Every structure is written in C-alpha cells, then in structure tokens.
Tab-separated table of C-alpha atoms in Angstrom:
chain	number	residue	atom	x	y	z
Z	1	SER	CA	0.000	0.000	0.000
Z	2	ALA	CA	1.030	3.602	-0.515
Z	3	GLY	CA	2.461	5.673	2.356
Z	4	GLU	CA	2.000	9.371	2.948
Z	5	GLY	CA	1.438	11.741	0.059
Z	6	ILE	CA	3.267	14.465	2.013
Z	7	PHE	CA	5.051	13.837	5.320
Z	8	ALA	CA	6.452	16.707	7.395
Z	9	ASN	CA	8.258	15.736	10.610
Z	10	ASN	CA	9.479	18.331	13.141
Z	11	SER	CA	8.769	21.001	10.568
Z	12	TYR	CA	8.530	24.782	10.793
Z	13	ARG	CA	6.785	27.021	8.244
Z	14	THR	CA	6.070	24.232	5.775
Z	15	ILE	CA	3.731	25.302	2.961
Z	16	VAL	CA	1.635	22.837	0.981
Z	17	GLY	CA	-0.511	24.627	-1.586
Z	18	ALA	CA	-2.483	24.148	-4.789
Z	19	SER	CA	-1.779	20.410	-4.870
Z	20	SER	CA	-3.832	17.364	-5.771
Z	21	ILE	CA	-3.043	14.552	-3.350
Z	22	THR	CA	-4.750	11.225	-4.040
Z	23	ASN	CA	-4.577	7.483	-3.344
Z	24	ASN	CA	-2.284	7.387	-0.296
Z	25	TYR	CA	-2.473	5.701	3.091
Z	26	ILE	CA	-2.381	9.211	4.614
Z	27	GLY	CA	-2.699	12.229	2.303
Z	28	ILE	CA	-0.822	14.801	4.423
Z	29	TYR	CA	0.843	13.815	7.689
Z	30	ILE	CA	2.296	16.553	9.887
Z	31	ASN	CA	4.100	15.417	13.031
Z	32	SER	CA	5.321	18.148	15.399
Z	33	GLY	CA	4.621	20.854	12.844
Z	34	PHE	CA	4.654	24.514	13.807
Z	35	ASN	CA	3.411	27.580	11.914
Z	36	SER	CA	2.790	25.675	8.674
Z	37	THR	CA	0.193	26.408	5.981
Z	38	ILE	CA	-1.881	23.886	4.061
Z	39	HIS	CA	-4.026	25.746	1.543
Z	40	ASN	CA	-6.100	25.270	-1.612
Z	41	ASN	CA	-5.427	21.536	-1.935
Z	42	THR	CA	-7.644	18.722	-3.119
Z	43	ILE	CA	-6.999	15.656	-0.985
Z	44	THR	CA	-8.934	12.499	-1.842
Z	45	ASN	CA	-9.066	8.725	-1.641
Z	46	SER	CA	-6.630	8.185	1.224
Z	47	TYR	CA	-7.054	4.877	2.967
Z	48	ASN	CA	-6.740	6.053	6.579
Z	49	TYR	CA	-6.635	9.871	6.948
Z	50	ASN	CA	-6.629	12.590	4.337
Z	51	ILE	CA	-4.981	15.064	6.757
Z	52	TYR	CA	-3.383	13.904	10.008
Z	53	ALA	CA	-1.731	16.457	12.324
Z	54	GLU	CA	-0.085	15.148	15.473
Z	55	SER	CA	1.503	17.293	18.202
Z	56	SER	CA	1.242	20.282	15.882
Z	57	SER	CA	0.449	23.907	16.703
Z	58	TYR	CA	-0.190	27.320	15.178
Z	59	ASN	CA	-0.853	25.894	11.705
Z	60	ALA	CA	-3.319	27.247	9.127
Z	61	LEU	CA	-5.465	25.009	6.918
Z	62	ASN	CA	-7.405	27.121	4.424
Z	63	GLY	CA	-9.542	26.392	1.381
Z	64	ASN	CA	-8.927	22.642	1.202
Z	65	THR	CA	-11.354	20.179	-0.377
Z	66	VAL	CA	-10.959	16.909	1.493
Z	67	SER	CA	-13.029	13.854	0.591
Z	68	GLN	CA	-13.284	10.082	0.550
Z	69	ALA	CA	-10.841	8.762	3.122
Z	70	VAL	CA	-12.040	5.255	2.376
Z	71	GLY	CA	-11.463	3.619	5.750
Z	72	GLY	CA	-10.989	6.641	7.914
Z	73	THR	CA	-11.278	10.319	8.658
Z	74	GLY	CA	-10.931	13.472	6.585
Z	75	LEU	CA	-9.053	15.480	9.223
Z	76	TYR	CA	-7.565	14.092	12.420
Z	77	LEU	CA	-5.951	16.415	14.975
Z	78	SER	CA	-4.193	14.627	17.814
Z	79	ASN	CA	-2.515	16.518	20.667
Z	80	SER	CA	-2.599	19.645	18.504
Z	81	ILE	CA	-3.284	23.185	19.709
Z	82	TYR	CA	-3.969	26.676	18.343
Z	83	ASN	CA	-4.579	25.660	14.726
Z	84	THR	CA	-6.872	27.725	12.488
Z	85	LEU	CA	-8.989	26.095	9.797
Z	86	ASN	CA	-10.900	28.334	7.395
Z	87	SER	CA	-13.170	27.409	4.470
Z	88	ASN	CA	-12.432	23.680	4.340
Z	89	SER	CA	-14.776	20.849	3.414
Z	90	PHE	CA	-14.515	17.314	4.822
Z	91	ASN	CA	-17.077	15.189	2.998
Z	92	SER	CA	-17.878	11.537	2.218
Z	93	HIS	CA	-15.409	9.748	4.509
Z	94	GLY	CA	-15.553	6.179	5.775
Z	95	SER	CA	-15.601	7.484	9.360
Z	96	ALA	CA	-15.747	11.105	10.609
Z	97	GLY	CA	-15.330	14.244	8.541
Z	98	ALA	CA	-13.135	15.899	11.199
Z	99	SER	CA	-11.961	14.410	14.485
Z	100	LEU	CA	-10.076	16.042	17.357
Z	101	SER	CA	-8.458	14.069	20.147
Z	102	ASN	CA	-6.688	15.817	23.031
Z	103	SER	CA	-6.594	18.960	20.898
Z	104	ASP	CA	-7.419	22.339	22.428
Z	105	ASN	CA	-7.887	25.958	21.339
Z	106	ASN	CA	-8.391	25.272	17.620
Z	107	THR	CA	-10.627	27.479	15.470
Z	108	PHE	CA	-12.840	26.248	12.627
Z	109	ILE	CA	-14.461	28.868	10.365
Z	110	ASN	CA	-16.795	28.123	7.422
Z	111	THR	CA	-16.268	24.383	7.751
Z	112	ILE	CA	-18.429	21.844	5.920
Z	113	THR	CA	-18.685	18.202	7.056
Z	114	ASN	CA	-21.336	16.437	4.992
Z	115	SER	CA	-22.235	12.851	4.071
Z	116	ASN	CA	-19.713	11.063	6.285
Z	117	ASN	CA	-20.333	7.433	7.267
Z	118	ASP	CA	-20.033	8.250	10.965
Z	119	ILE	CA	-19.914	11.732	12.523
Z	120	GLY	CA	-19.469	15.136	10.921
Z	121	VAL	CA	-17.217	16.535	13.690
Z	122	SER	CA	-16.005	14.485	16.663
Z	123	LEU	CA	-14.269	15.931	19.745
Z	124	THR	CA	-12.729	13.681	22.403
Z	125	ASN	CA	-10.904	15.206	25.371
Z	126	SER	CA	-10.684	18.454	23.401
Z	127	ASP	CA	-11.453	21.767	25.078
Z	128	ASN	CA	-11.839	25.451	24.157
Z	129	ASN	CA	-12.311	24.897	20.424
Z	130	THR	CA	-14.353	27.356	18.357
Z	131	PHE	CA	-16.633	26.477	15.431
Z	132	ILE	CA	-17.995	29.454	13.496
Z	133	LYS	CA	-20.421	28.893	10.595
Z	134	THR	CA	-19.937	25.142	10.554
Z	135	THR	CA	-22.346	23.074	8.463
Z	136	SER	CA	-22.777	19.386	9.168
Z	137	ASN	CA	-25.461	17.574	7.164
Z	138	SER	CA	-26.399	14.026	6.151
Z	139	ASN	CA	-23.844	12.276	8.344
Z	140	LEU	CA	-24.824	8.715	9.227
Z	141	GLN	CA	-24.552	9.119	13.038
Z	142	THR	CA	-24.676	12.782	14.020
Z	143	GLY	CA	-23.414	16.205	13.009
Z	144	LEU	CA	-21.309	16.827	16.134
Z	145	SER	CA	-20.200	14.558	18.947
Z	146	LEU	CA	-18.473	15.781	22.109
Z	147	SER	CA	-16.960	13.323	24.559
Z	148	SER	CA	-15.181	14.627	27.675
Z	149	SER	CA	-14.795	17.925	25.844
Z	150	TYR	CA	-15.565	21.194	27.596
Z	151	LEU	CA	-15.916	24.911	26.942
Z	152	ASN	CA	-16.225	24.542	23.177
Z	153	TYR	CA	-17.880	27.487	21.430
Z	154	LEU	CA	-20.455	26.733	18.733
Z	155	PRO	CA	-22.285	29.978	17.923
Z	156	GLN	CA	-23.460	29.174	14.395
Z	157	MET	CA	-23.421	25.411	13.961
Z	158	LEU	CA	-25.955	24.501	11.313
Z	159	PRO	CA	-27.653	21.171	12.122
Z	160	ASP	CA	-28.795	18.230	10.071
Z	161	SER	CA	-32.330	18.758	8.938
Z	162	LEU	CA	-34.022	15.499	7.960
Z	163	PRO	CA	-34.449	12.118	9.668
Z	164	PRO	CA	-32.859	9.610	10.008
Z	165	PHE	CA	-29.974	12.034	10.335
Z	166	HIS	CA	-29.849	13.844	13.623
Z	167	PHE	CA	-27.897	16.471	15.416
Z	168	SER	CA	-27.080	16.320	19.090
Z	169	ILE	CA	-24.678	18.443	21.092
Z	170	THR	CA	-24.044	19.536	24.615
Z	171	VAL	CA	-22.915	23.125	24.893
Z	172	PHE	CA	-21.655	24.919	27.976
Z	173	PHE	CA	-21.819	28.723	28.012
Z	174	LEU	CA	-19.828	30.829	30.405
Z	175	GLU	CA	-21.121	34.218	31.462
C-alpha cells in the first residue's frame, strides 16, 4: 500500500498549496509541525486519513477540499493546539469528517462536514475549540459529537435537517 502523500516531521513554516493529493495511506501527515500552511489543496481517496496532524500547533489550513478517506477520517488532529482552519470541506469519509483528540484551542471557520459514514465533527478530550459557521449535514450518526470535551464554542453550527440524520450536542456557556 502507498504511504504518505506528504510527510512533514518536526517542521517549521512548511507550505503545501495548490496540490492534488490522491490514493495514499495518509494524504498529508504533519508530526510536530509549527506555523505551517496547508491551503487550496484537493486531498482524496486516502485509505486512513486525508490530513493527520499530530503534536502540531499554530498551523493554518485554508480552502482545502478533502473527501473520501475510504477507511478513515478526513481530518484528524491529535494533541494539537492553536490551529486555524478556514473554508475547508470534509465530505464523504468512511468514518468522521473531522476528528479532534486531546486537541485544544483550535478554530474552525466556514467548515463543511457532509455525508460522512459516521460523525461530521467528533471531539474527544478536546477543550476550548471554536466552530464558526460550521455546516454538518447528512452524516450517518450525528453532526457533532463531544466526549469529555468542555468549553467549546459553537455559535453558528448549522444542524442536520431530515431524519434519520440527527444532530445532538451539549454546549456549555460561560457568562
């Protein structure tokens, strides 16, 4: 099987832009990346993850079209903090569109997670994340799932609209 389309390890200011990345085990894998930019890419047909960022911080992911991670997830952030994602779509994956695990203080703006075979956006042990104008429709399980995740801000999350698809969240607001 194929490996990573792009692999950046212990990287600083890496830029991946205007690329078509297809048919890999992992499309883009960033391990311990800092202040990198992934923008205007089309990432499709990865077996496991289309974008996987581990122990990475202060990165920007903008304008990416991410679809069809056959056996996995469109975006997976693990132990990653202070990343900004703007105008990305994570659609038609074998599992979740976007998944965060132990990842705090990330910002998602104008994010679309539609038609995934599991969850649109999944947060596990991930706190203080912000989702602005996020659309999550027609996902098999739910639009957003939070597990042991606190103080996440979801001011304009647009829910699934028709059964059997459903949308369930728990939101905590601080005054």
